[in-house]
């Protein structure tokens, strides 16, 4: 009987098998698929590593587990044995990620293995409905929501920072004065993936398409200025971004939301998004 090996670093020879796993559940795998489809599995191009767990003799065969390791740790597939393999390798490597995120069963199982040495977490969000839709929105999109132009970065950035602080609980400018966060937002704007409604020059609604794979676009950073909440801007604004993804980009639109955020969940349901899975996030 072959002995089960530890977590194995994958490379481009494993790309067909990895893509098979990613495309089998494109909504749940969007964050990883967006990277792998573009960069392959070479760590330098990918900006991270992809691990599997199984017999060493199975290169080119079945992948018993799959985990992306980079700015976020994203376990996509794996039973308890595979998650333990990933945890052992992650512990040897040391924590370089800011969060664990992905399908709830894998994230919470991996966190159970890592918590004794990596804990306590700053926050554990164990129930985040993963929602998606492949059809146009069920209500009229806001016609004033549009892609942000590069010259509007300085007007858009305060809203992006406010959203991040409200959602994540930390200021993204804390480590380097905001240079890296500003660069990330500028990259999204340049790619046509940041959307906003401006009133009198100020952002009153914003959202972004974070991960964009060949099949799915994942909406993130949905935010309405506090004094404009309760007027339907979040619902119609989200519908505008969904419409851009579904009709403009021929993608399935998806997002995940905290289960306790009842107003947001209701708004997304009015747009037509339906729960297709469950995510979890562990924040450090």
PDB file of C-alpha atoms in Angstrom:
ATOM      1  CA  UNK A   1       0.000   0.000   0.000  1.00  0.00           C
ATOM      2  CA  UNK A   2       1.317   3.421  -0.893  1.00  0.00           C
ATOM      3  CA  UNK A   3       1.943   5.785   1.989  1.00  0.00           C
ATOM      4  CA  UNK A   4       0.009   9.060   1.947  1.00  0.00           C
ATOM      5  CA  UNK A   5       2.436  11.903   1.378  1.00  0.00           C
ATOM      6  CA  UNK A   6       2.219  15.406   2.748  1.00  0.00           C
ATOM      7  CA  UNK A   7       1.031  18.474   0.920  1.00  0.00           C
ATOM      8  CA  UNK A   8       2.723  18.740  -2.467  1.00  0.00           C
ATOM      9  CA  UNK A   9       3.582  21.919  -4.363  1.00  0.00           C
ATOM     10  CA  UNK A  10       1.977  21.773  -7.803  1.00  0.00           C
ATOM     11  CA  UNK A  11       3.462  23.123 -11.019  1.00  0.00           C
ATOM     12  CA  UNK A  12       2.388  23.595 -14.626  1.00  0.00           C
ATOM     13  CA  UNK A  13       2.524  19.842 -15.268  1.00  0.00           C
ATOM     14  CA  UNK A  14      -0.506  19.614 -12.972  1.00  0.00           C
ATOM     15  CA  UNK A  15      -2.423  22.424 -14.693  1.00  0.00           C
ATOM     16  CA  UNK A  16      -5.036  20.268 -16.523  1.00  0.00           C
ATOM     17  CA  UNK A  17      -6.037  18.513 -13.286  1.00  0.00           C
ATOM     18  CA  UNK A  18      -6.153  21.796 -11.333  1.00  0.00           C
ATOM     19  CA  UNK A  19      -8.277  23.507 -13.969  1.00  0.00           C
ATOM     20  CA  UNK A  20     -10.612  20.518 -13.888  1.00  0.00           C
ATOM     21  CA  UNK A  21     -11.156  21.019 -10.167  1.00  0.00           C
ATOM     22  CA  UNK A  22     -11.596  24.785 -10.510  1.00  0.00           C
ATOM     23  CA  UNK A  23     -14.063  24.538 -13.392  1.00  0.00           C
ATOM     24  CA  UNK A  24     -16.120  21.863 -11.609  1.00  0.00           C
ATOM     25  CA  UNK A  25     -17.291  24.510  -9.112  1.00  0.00           C
ATOM     26  CA  UNK A  26     -16.559  27.844 -10.824  1.00  0.00           C
ATOM     27  CA  UNK A  27     -18.392  30.082  -8.350  1.00  0.00           C
ATOM     28  CA  UNK A  28     -16.667  28.722  -5.240  1.00  0.00           C
ATOM     29  CA  UNK A  29     -13.289  28.606  -7.030  1.00  0.00           C
ATOM     30  CA  UNK A  30     -13.454  32.018  -8.709  1.00  0.00           C
ATOM     31  CA  UNK A  31     -10.723  33.686  -6.636  1.00  0.00           C
ATOM     32  CA  UNK A  32      -8.209  30.958  -7.410  1.00  0.00           C
ATOM     33  CA  UNK A  33      -9.338  30.336 -10.993  1.00  0.00           C
ATOM     34  CA  UNK A  34      -8.886  34.020 -11.843  1.00  0.00           C
ATOM     35  CA  UNK A  35      -5.206  33.711 -10.944  1.00  0.00           C
ATOM     36  CA  UNK A  36      -4.476  30.238 -12.317  1.00  0.00           C
ATOM     37  CA  UNK A  37      -6.160  30.809 -15.683  1.00  0.00           C
ATOM     38  CA  UNK A  38      -3.937  33.839 -16.238  1.00  0.00           C
ATOM     39  CA  UNK A  39      -0.651  32.798 -14.666  1.00  0.00           C
ATOM     40  CA  UNK A  40      -0.622  29.010 -14.557  1.00  0.00           C
ATOM     41  CA  UNK A  41       0.922  27.330 -11.513  1.00  0.00           C
ATOM     42  CA  UNK A  42       4.410  28.826 -11.518  1.00  0.00           C
ATOM     43  CA  UNK A  43       4.681  30.533  -8.094  1.00  0.00           C
ATOM     44  CA  UNK A  44       6.501  33.593  -9.449  1.00  0.00           C
ATOM     45  CA  UNK A  45       3.831  34.329 -12.036  1.00  0.00           C
ATOM     46  CA  UNK A  46       0.991  33.250  -9.799  1.00  0.00           C
ATOM     47  CA  UNK A  47       1.966  35.318  -6.774  1.00  0.00           C
ATOM     48  CA  UNK A  48       1.447  32.276  -4.578  1.00  0.00           C
ATOM     49  CA  UNK A  49       1.491  28.507  -4.502  1.00  0.00           C
ATOM     50  CA  UNK A  50      -1.061  25.767  -5.106  1.00  0.00           C
ATOM     51  CA  UNK A  51      -0.831  22.646  -2.959  1.00  0.00           C
ATOM     52  CA  UNK A  52      -2.405  19.247  -3.267  1.00  0.00           C
ATOM     53  CA  UNK A  53      -2.456  16.245  -0.995  1.00  0.00           C
ATOM     54  CA  UNK A  54      -2.258  12.636  -2.135  1.00  0.00           C
ATOM     55  CA  UNK A  55       0.060   9.865  -3.220  1.00  0.00           C
ATOM     56  CA  UNK A  56       3.231  11.114  -4.820  1.00  0.00           C
ATOM     57  CA  UNK A  57       2.705   8.637  -7.653  1.00  0.00           C
ATOM     58  CA  UNK A  58      -0.548  10.341  -8.668  1.00  0.00           C
ATOM     59  CA  UNK A  59       0.923  13.239 -10.650  1.00  0.00           C
ATOM     60  CA  UNK A  60      -1.449  13.654 -13.535  1.00  0.00           C
ATOM     61  CA  UNK A  61      -4.184  11.785 -11.633  1.00  0.00           C
ATOM     62  CA  UNK A  62      -6.833  12.683  -9.093  1.00  0.00           C
ATOM     63  CA  UNK A  63      -6.224  15.661  -6.803  1.00  0.00           C
ATOM     64  CA  UNK A  64      -7.489  14.681  -3.349  1.00  0.00           C
ATOM     65  CA  UNK A  65      -7.182  18.222  -2.025  1.00  0.00           C
ATOM     66  CA  UNK A  66      -6.432  21.682  -3.352  1.00  0.00           C
ATOM     67  CA  UNK A  67      -5.267  24.801  -1.525  1.00  0.00           C
ATOM     68  CA  UNK A  68      -4.027  28.202  -2.731  1.00  0.00           C
ATOM     69  CA  UNK A  69      -1.399  29.873  -0.571  1.00  0.00           C
ATOM     70  CA  UNK A  70      -0.695  33.555  -1.079  1.00  0.00           C
ATOM     71  CA  UNK A  71      -2.014  36.825   0.362  1.00  0.00           C
ATOM     72  CA  UNK A  72      -4.976  34.676   1.431  1.00  0.00           C
ATOM     73  CA  UNK A  73      -5.002  30.988   2.298  1.00  0.00           C
ATOM     74  CA  UNK A  74      -7.824  29.419   0.249  1.00  0.00           C
ATOM     75  CA  UNK A  75      -8.551  25.706   0.774  1.00  0.00           C
ATOM     76  CA  UNK A  76     -10.911  24.614  -2.002  1.00  0.00           C
ATOM     77  CA  UNK A  77     -11.065  20.849  -1.647  1.00  0.00           C
ATOM     78  CA  UNK A  78      -9.979  18.300   0.908  1.00  0.00           C
ATOM     79  CA  UNK A  79     -11.144  15.928   3.611  1.00  0.00           C
ATOM     80  CA  UNK A  80      -9.755  15.984   7.159  1.00  0.00           C
ATOM     81  CA  UNK A  81      -6.586  14.124   6.124  1.00  0.00           C
ATOM     82  CA  UNK A  82      -5.885  16.599   3.314  1.00  0.00           C
ATOM     83  CA  UNK A  83      -6.566  19.587   5.563  1.00  0.00           C
ATOM     84  CA  UNK A  84      -4.129  18.197   8.113  1.00  0.00           C
ATOM     85  CA  UNK A  85      -1.514  17.892   5.337  1.00  0.00           C
ATOM     86  CA  UNK A  86      -2.103  21.517   4.366  1.00  0.00           C
ATOM     87  CA  UNK A  87      -1.898  22.626   7.998  1.00  0.00           C
ATOM     88  CA  UNK A  88       1.396  20.841   8.562  1.00  0.00           C
ATOM     89  CA  UNK A  89       2.971  22.507   5.544  1.00  0.00           C
ATOM     90  CA  UNK A  90       1.499  25.901   6.435  1.00  0.00           C
ATOM     91  CA  UNK A  91       2.871  25.659   9.969  1.00  0.00           C
ATOM     92  CA  UNK A  92       6.353  24.826   8.667  1.00  0.00           C
ATOM     93  CA  UNK A  93       6.155  27.755   6.243  1.00  0.00           C
ATOM     94  CA  UNK A  94       4.844  30.223   8.820  1.00  0.00           C
ATOM     95  CA  UNK A  95       1.866  32.516   8.481  1.00  0.00           C
ATOM     96  CA  UNK A  96       2.204  34.996   5.611  1.00  0.00           C
ATOM     97  CA  UNK A  97      -1.504  35.360   4.810  1.00  0.00           C
ATOM     98  CA  UNK A  98      -3.919  37.948   6.151  1.00  0.00           C
ATOM     99  CA  UNK A  99      -6.887  35.575   6.154  1.00  0.00           C
ATOM    100  CA  UNK A 100      -8.283  32.119   5.486  1.00  0.00           C
ATOM    101  CA  UNK A 101     -11.210  32.307   3.099  1.00  0.00           C
ATOM    102  CA  UNK A 102     -13.190  29.923   0.925  1.00  0.00           C
ATOM    103  CA  UNK A 103     -15.731  27.099   1.236  1.00  0.00           C
ATOM    104  CA  UNK A 104     -16.794  26.974   4.861  1.00  0.00           C
ATOM    105  CA  UNK A 105     -16.217  23.267   5.449  1.00  0.00           C
ATOM    106  CA  UNK A 106     -12.604  23.478   4.290  1.00  0.00           C
ATOM    107  CA  UNK A 107     -11.823  26.838   5.921  1.00  0.00           C
ATOM    108  CA  UNK A 108     -13.215  25.874   9.322  1.00  0.00           C
ATOM    109  CA  UNK A 109     -11.600  22.439   9.159  1.00  0.00           C
ATOM    110  CA  UNK A 110      -8.218  23.944   8.302  1.00  0.00           C
ATOM    111  CA  UNK A 111      -8.586  26.583  11.011  1.00  0.00           C
ATOM    112  CA  UNK A 112      -9.229  23.847  13.564  1.00  0.00           C
ATOM    113  CA  UNK A 113      -5.803  22.435  12.686  1.00  0.00           C
ATOM    114  CA  UNK A 114      -4.026  25.812  12.633  1.00  0.00           C
ATOM    115  CA  UNK A 115      -5.686  27.553  15.580  1.00  0.00           C
ATOM    116  CA  UNK A 116      -3.449  26.151  18.345  1.00  0.00           C
ATOM    117  CA  UNK A 117      -0.408  27.892  16.807  1.00  0.00           C
ATOM    118  CA  UNK A 118      -1.928  30.678  14.684  1.00  0.00           C
ATOM    119  CA  UNK A 119      -4.724  31.712  17.015  1.00  0.00           C
ATOM    120  CA  UNK A 120      -6.444  33.618  18.287  1.00  0.00           C
ATOM    121  CA  UNK A 121      -7.964  35.109  15.154  1.00  0.00           C
ATOM    122  CA  UNK A 122      -9.097  38.717  15.019  1.00  0.00           C
ATOM    123  CA  UNK A 123     -12.469  37.526  13.729  1.00  0.00           C
ATOM    124  CA  UNK A 124     -14.033  34.277  12.533  1.00  0.00           C
ATOM    125  CA  UNK A 125     -16.962  34.658  10.136  1.00  0.00           C
ATOM    126  CA  UNK A 126     -18.214  31.109   9.990  1.00  0.00           C
ATOM    127  CA  UNK A 127     -21.374  31.596   7.937  1.00  0.00           C
ATOM    128  CA  UNK A 128     -21.154  33.643   4.742  1.00  0.00           C
ATOM    129  CA  UNK A 129     -23.756  32.723   2.107  1.00  0.00           C
ATOM    130  CA  UNK A 130     -22.156  32.444  -1.333  1.00  0.00           C
ATOM    131  CA  UNK A 131     -24.622  33.890  -3.850  1.00  0.00           C
ATOM    132  CA  UNK A 132     -24.693  33.857  -7.642  1.00  0.00           C
ATOM    133  CA  UNK A 133     -26.814  34.482 -10.729  1.00  0.00           C
ATOM    134  CA  UNK A 134     -26.255  33.916 -14.439  1.00  0.00           C
ATOM    135  CA  UNK A 135     -29.255  35.921 -15.695  1.00  0.00           C
ATOM    136  CA  UNK A 136     -29.753  39.709 -15.908  1.00  0.00           C
ATOM    137  CA  UNK A 137     -30.923  41.378 -12.677  1.00  0.00           C
ATOM    138  CA  UNK A 138     -34.571  41.152 -11.677  1.00  0.00           C
ATOM    139  CA  UNK A 139     -34.854  44.898 -11.100  1.00  0.00           C
ATOM    140  CA  UNK A 140     -33.728  47.954 -13.022  1.00  0.00           C
ATOM    141  CA  UNK A 141     -30.005  48.759 -12.718  1.00  0.00           C
ATOM    142  CA  UNK A 142     -29.078  52.250 -11.542  1.00  0.00           C
ATOM    143  CA  UNK A 143     -28.244  54.119 -14.783  1.00  0.00           C
ATOM    144  CA  UNK A 144     -25.937  56.484 -12.877  1.00  0.00           C
ATOM    145  CA  UNK A 145     -23.594  53.705 -11.715  1.00  0.00           C
ATOM    146  CA  UNK A 146     -20.652  53.584 -14.111  1.00  0.00           C
ATOM    147  CA  UNK A 147     -16.998  52.552 -14.259  1.00  0.00           C
ATOM    148  CA  UNK A 148     -14.713  54.888 -12.327  1.00  0.00           C
ATOM    149  CA  UNK A 149     -12.248  56.778 -14.517  1.00  0.00           C
ATOM    150  CA  UNK A 150      -8.509  56.824 -13.656  1.00  0.00           C
ATOM    151  CA  UNK A 151      -8.559  60.577 -13.013  1.00  0.00           C
ATOM    152  CA  UNK A 152     -11.260  60.006 -10.371  1.00  0.00           C
ATOM    153  CA  UNK A 153      -9.026  57.880  -8.127  1.00  0.00           C
ATOM    154  CA  UNK A 154      -8.647  60.548  -5.445  1.00  0.00           C
ATOM    155  CA  UNK A 155     -12.412  61.028  -5.242  1.00  0.00           C
ATOM    156  CA  UNK A 156     -13.092  57.294  -5.186  1.00  0.00           C
ATOM    157  CA  UNK A 157     -10.392  56.282  -2.710  1.00  0.00           C
ATOM    158  CA  UNK A 158     -11.981  57.741   0.476  1.00  0.00           C
ATOM    159  CA  UNK A 159     -15.099  55.669  -0.138  1.00  0.00           C
ATOM    160  CA  UNK A 160     -12.989  52.558  -0.713  1.00  0.00           C
ATOM    161  CA  UNK A 161     -11.119  53.167   2.545  1.00  0.00           C
ATOM    162  CA  UNK A 162     -14.362  53.754   4.448  1.00  0.00           C
ATOM    163  CA  UNK A 163     -15.791  50.506   3.086  1.00  0.00           C
ATOM    164  CA  UNK A 164     -12.678  48.550   4.047  1.00  0.00           C
ATOM    165  CA  UNK A 165     -12.654  49.863   7.599  1.00  0.00           C
ATOM    166  CA  UNK A 166     -16.364  49.169   8.010  1.00  0.00           C
ATOM    167  CA  UNK A 167     -16.170  45.662   6.591  1.00  0.00           C
ATOM    168  CA  UNK A 168     -12.764  44.376   7.714  1.00  0.00           C
ATOM    169  CA  UNK A 169     -12.280  46.414  10.876  1.00  0.00           C
ATOM    170  CA  UNK A 170      -8.817  47.800  10.133  1.00  0.00           C
ATOM    171  CA  UNK A 171      -7.494  50.763   8.164  1.00  0.00           C
ATOM    172  CA  UNK A 172      -5.852  49.572   4.912  1.00  0.00           C
ATOM    173  CA  UNK A 173      -3.506  52.567   5.095  1.00  0.00           C
ATOM    174  CA  UNK A 174      -1.990  51.496   8.424  1.00  0.00           C
ATOM    175  CA  UNK A 175       1.123  49.645   7.234  1.00  0.00           C
ATOM    176  CA  UNK A 176       2.551  51.835   4.475  1.00  0.00           C
ATOM    177  CA  UNK A 177       0.508  54.992   4.538  1.00  0.00           C
ATOM    178  CA  UNK A 178      -1.933  53.501   2.069  1.00  0.00           C
ATOM    179  CA  UNK A 179       0.456  53.131  -0.878  1.00  0.00           C
ATOM    180  CA  UNK A 180      -0.280  49.446  -1.536  1.00  0.00           C
ATOM    181  CA  UNK A 181      -4.019  49.844  -1.091  1.00  0.00           C
ATOM    182  CA  UNK A 182      -4.063  52.868  -3.368  1.00  0.00           C
ATOM    183  CA  UNK A 183      -2.165  50.868  -5.996  1.00  0.00           C
ATOM    184  CA  UNK A 184      -4.662  48.006  -5.751  1.00  0.00           C
ATOM    185  CA  UNK A 185      -7.638  50.358  -6.136  1.00  0.00           C
ATOM    186  CA  UNK A 186      -5.924  52.094  -9.069  1.00  0.00           C
ATOM    187  CA  UNK A 187      -5.412  48.681 -10.695  1.00  0.00           C
ATOM    188  CA  UNK A 188      -9.121  47.881 -10.382  1.00  0.00           C
ATOM    189  CA  UNK A 189     -10.051  51.257 -11.858  1.00  0.00           C
ATOM    190  CA  UNK A 190      -7.620  50.826 -14.749  1.00  0.00           C
ATOM    191  CA  UNK A 191      -9.145  47.419 -15.472  1.00  0.00           C
ATOM    192  CA  UNK A 192     -12.675  48.818 -15.621  1.00  0.00           C
ATOM    193  CA  UNK A 193     -13.666  46.853 -12.517  1.00  0.00           C
ATOM    194  CA  UNK A 194     -14.499  49.664 -10.059  1.00  0.00           C
ATOM    195  CA  UNK A 195     -17.995  51.170 -10.242  1.00  0.00           C
ATOM    196  CA  UNK A 196     -19.571  54.138  -8.527  1.00  0.00           C
ATOM    197  CA  UNK A 197     -22.423  56.590  -8.486  1.00  0.00           C
ATOM    198  CA  UNK A 198     -21.212  60.137  -7.960  1.00  0.00           C
ATOM    199  CA  UNK A 199     -23.374  62.950  -6.589  1.00  0.00           C
ATOM    200  CA  UNK A 200     -21.922  66.455  -6.477  1.00  0.00           C
ATOM    201  CA  UNK A 201     -18.505  64.907  -7.017  1.00  0.00           C
ATOM    202  CA  UNK A 202     -18.756  62.481  -4.078  1.00  0.00           C
ATOM    203  CA  UNK A 203     -19.212  58.707  -4.140  1.00  0.00           C
ATOM    204  CA  UNK A 204     -22.581  57.627  -2.734  1.00  0.00           C
ATOM    205  CA  UNK A 205     -22.418  54.020  -3.998  1.00  0.00           C
ATOM    206  CA  UNK A 206     -19.446  51.866  -4.908  1.00  0.00           C
ATOM    207  CA  UNK A 207     -18.637  48.263  -5.747  1.00  0.00           C
ATOM    208  CA  UNK A 208     -15.888  46.385  -7.503  1.00  0.00           C
ATOM    209  CA  UNK A 209     -15.390  43.196  -9.454  1.00  0.00           C
ATOM    210  CA  UNK A 210     -12.552  41.660  -7.474  1.00  0.00           C
ATOM    211  CA  UNK A 211     -11.807  38.245  -8.948  1.00  0.00           C
ATOM    212  CA  UNK A 212     -12.683  37.716 -12.618  1.00  0.00           C
ATOM    213  CA  UNK A 213     -12.302  34.218 -14.052  1.00  0.00           C
ATOM    214  CA  UNK A 214     -13.331  32.980 -17.472  1.00  0.00           C
ATOM    215  CA  UNK A 215     -16.748  32.021 -16.096  1.00  0.00           C
ATOM    216  CA  UNK A 216     -17.441  34.115 -12.999  1.00  0.00           C
ATOM    217  CA  UNK A 217     -16.973  37.629 -11.649  1.00  0.00           C
ATOM    218  CA  UNK A 218     -16.958  38.086  -7.883  1.00  0.00           C
ATOM    219  CA  UNK A 219     -18.415  41.384  -6.658  1.00  0.00           C
ATOM    220  CA  UNK A 220     -16.768  42.924  -3.604  1.00  0.00           C
ATOM    221  CA  UNK A 221     -16.689  46.132  -1.620  1.00  0.00           C
ATOM    222  CA  UNK A 222     -20.367  47.041  -1.980  1.00  0.00           C
ATOM    223  CA  UNK A 223     -20.869  50.271  -0.011  1.00  0.00           C
ATOM    224  CA  UNK A 224     -23.399  53.067   0.296  1.00  0.00           C
ATOM    225  CA  UNK A 225     -22.548  56.354   1.989  1.00  0.00           C
ATOM    226  CA  UNK A 226     -24.174  56.219   5.450  1.00  0.00           C
ATOM    227  CA  UNK A 227     -26.433  59.244   4.947  1.00  0.00           C
ATOM    228  CA  UNK A 228     -27.821  57.732   1.709  1.00  0.00           C
ATOM    229  CA  UNK A 229     -28.642  54.305   3.069  1.00  0.00           C
ATOM    230  CA  UNK A 230     -32.194  53.045   3.079  1.00  0.00           C
ATOM    231  CA  UNK A 231     -33.042  54.593  -0.297  1.00  0.00           C
ATOM    232  CA  UNK A 232     -32.378  51.605  -2.568  1.00  0.00           C
ATOM    233  CA  UNK A 233     -28.985  52.733  -3.846  1.00  0.00           C
ATOM    234  CA  UNK A 234     -27.306  49.505  -2.767  1.00  0.00           C
ATOM    235  CA  UNK A 235     -29.880  47.335  -4.515  1.00  0.00           C
ATOM    236  CA  UNK A 236     -30.011  49.216  -7.817  1.00  0.00           C
ATOM    237  CA  UNK A 237     -26.257  49.800  -7.747  1.00  0.00           C
ATOM    238  CA  UNK A 238     -25.525  46.120  -7.243  1.00  0.00           C
ATOM    239  CA  UNK A 239     -27.968  45.369 -10.063  1.00  0.00           C
ATOM    240  CA  UNK A 240     -25.903  47.635 -12.325  1.00  0.00           C
ATOM    241  CA  UNK A 241     -22.705  45.706 -11.563  1.00  0.00           C
ATOM    242  CA  UNK A 242     -24.489  42.362 -11.996  1.00  0.00           C
ATOM    243  CA  UNK A 243     -25.827  43.577 -15.335  1.00  0.00           C
ATOM    244  CA  UNK A 244     -22.312  44.552 -16.431  1.00  0.00           C
ATOM    245  CA  UNK A 245     -21.019  41.089 -15.541  1.00  0.00           C
ATOM    246  CA  UNK A 246     -23.877  39.043 -17.005  1.00  0.00           C
ATOM    247  CA  UNK A 247     -24.714  40.982 -20.155  1.00  0.00           C
ATOM    248  CA  UNK A 248     -21.536  42.959 -20.700  1.00  0.00           C
ATOM    249  CA  UNK A 249     -18.920  40.347 -19.799  1.00  0.00           C
ATOM    250  CA  UNK A 250     -20.860  37.076 -20.269  1.00  0.00           C
ATOM    251  CA  UNK A 251     -19.998  35.947 -16.736  1.00  0.00           C
ATOM    252  CA  UNK A 252     -21.951  34.585 -13.814  1.00  0.00           C
ATOM    253  CA  UNK A 253     -22.147  37.243 -11.095  1.00  0.00           C
ATOM    254  CA  UNK A 254     -21.325  36.158  -7.551  1.00  0.00           C
ATOM    255  CA  UNK A 255     -20.567  37.534  -4.103  1.00  0.00           C
ATOM    256  CA  UNK A 256     -20.489  36.387  -0.500  1.00  0.00           C
ATOM    257  CA  UNK A 257     -22.002  38.179   2.464  1.00  0.00           C
ATOM    258  CA  UNK A 258     -22.047  37.772   6.225  1.00  0.00           C
ATOM    259  CA  UNK A 259     -25.143  35.848   7.329  1.00  0.00           C
ATOM    260  CA  UNK A 260     -25.884  38.418  10.031  1.00  0.00           C
ATOM    261  CA  UNK A 261     -26.103  41.248   7.469  1.00  0.00           C
ATOM    262  CA  UNK A 262     -29.816  40.832   6.865  1.00  0.00           C
ATOM    263  CA  UNK A 263     -30.322  44.114   4.932  1.00  0.00           C
ATOM    264  CA  UNK A 264     -27.562  43.255   2.443  1.00  0.00           C
ATOM    265  CA  UNK A 265     -28.824  39.701   1.982  1.00  0.00           C
ATOM    266  CA  UNK A 266     -32.344  40.982   1.312  1.00  0.00           C
ATOM    267  CA  UNK A 267     -31.024  43.534  -1.189  1.00  0.00           C
ATOM    268  CA  UNK A 268     -29.032  40.909  -3.074  1.00  0.00           C
ATOM    269  CA  UNK A 269     -32.058  38.606  -3.178  1.00  0.00           C
ATOM    270  CA  UNK A 270     -34.126  41.401  -4.703  1.00  0.00           C
ATOM    271  CA  UNK A 271     -31.496  41.727  -7.417  1.00  0.00           C
ATOM    272  CA  UNK A 272     -31.906  38.011  -8.136  1.00  0.00           C
ATOM    273  CA  UNK A 273     -28.852  36.520  -6.442  1.00  0.00           C
ATOM    274  CA  UNK A 274     -29.463  33.136  -4.822  1.00  0.00           C
ATOM    275  CA  UNK A 275     -27.381  31.178  -2.347  1.00  0.00           C
ATOM    276  CA  UNK A 276     -25.329  28.427  -4.004  1.00  0.00           C
ATOM    277  CA  UNK A 277     -22.906  27.596  -1.194  1.00  0.00           C
ATOM    278  CA  UNK A 278     -21.363  28.783   2.044  1.00  0.00           C
ATOM    279  CA  UNK A 279     -18.061  30.549   2.611  1.00  0.00           C
ATOM    280  CA  UNK A 280     -16.192  31.263   5.827  1.00  0.00           C
ATOM    281  CA  UNK A 281     -13.427  33.765   6.604  1.00  0.00           C
ATOM    282  CA  UNK A 282     -10.847  33.837   9.369  1.00  0.00           C
ATOM    283  CA  UNK A 283      -9.241  37.278   9.738  1.00  0.00           C
ATOM    284  CA  UNK A 284      -5.829  37.810  11.340  1.00  0.00           C
TER     285      UNK A 284
END
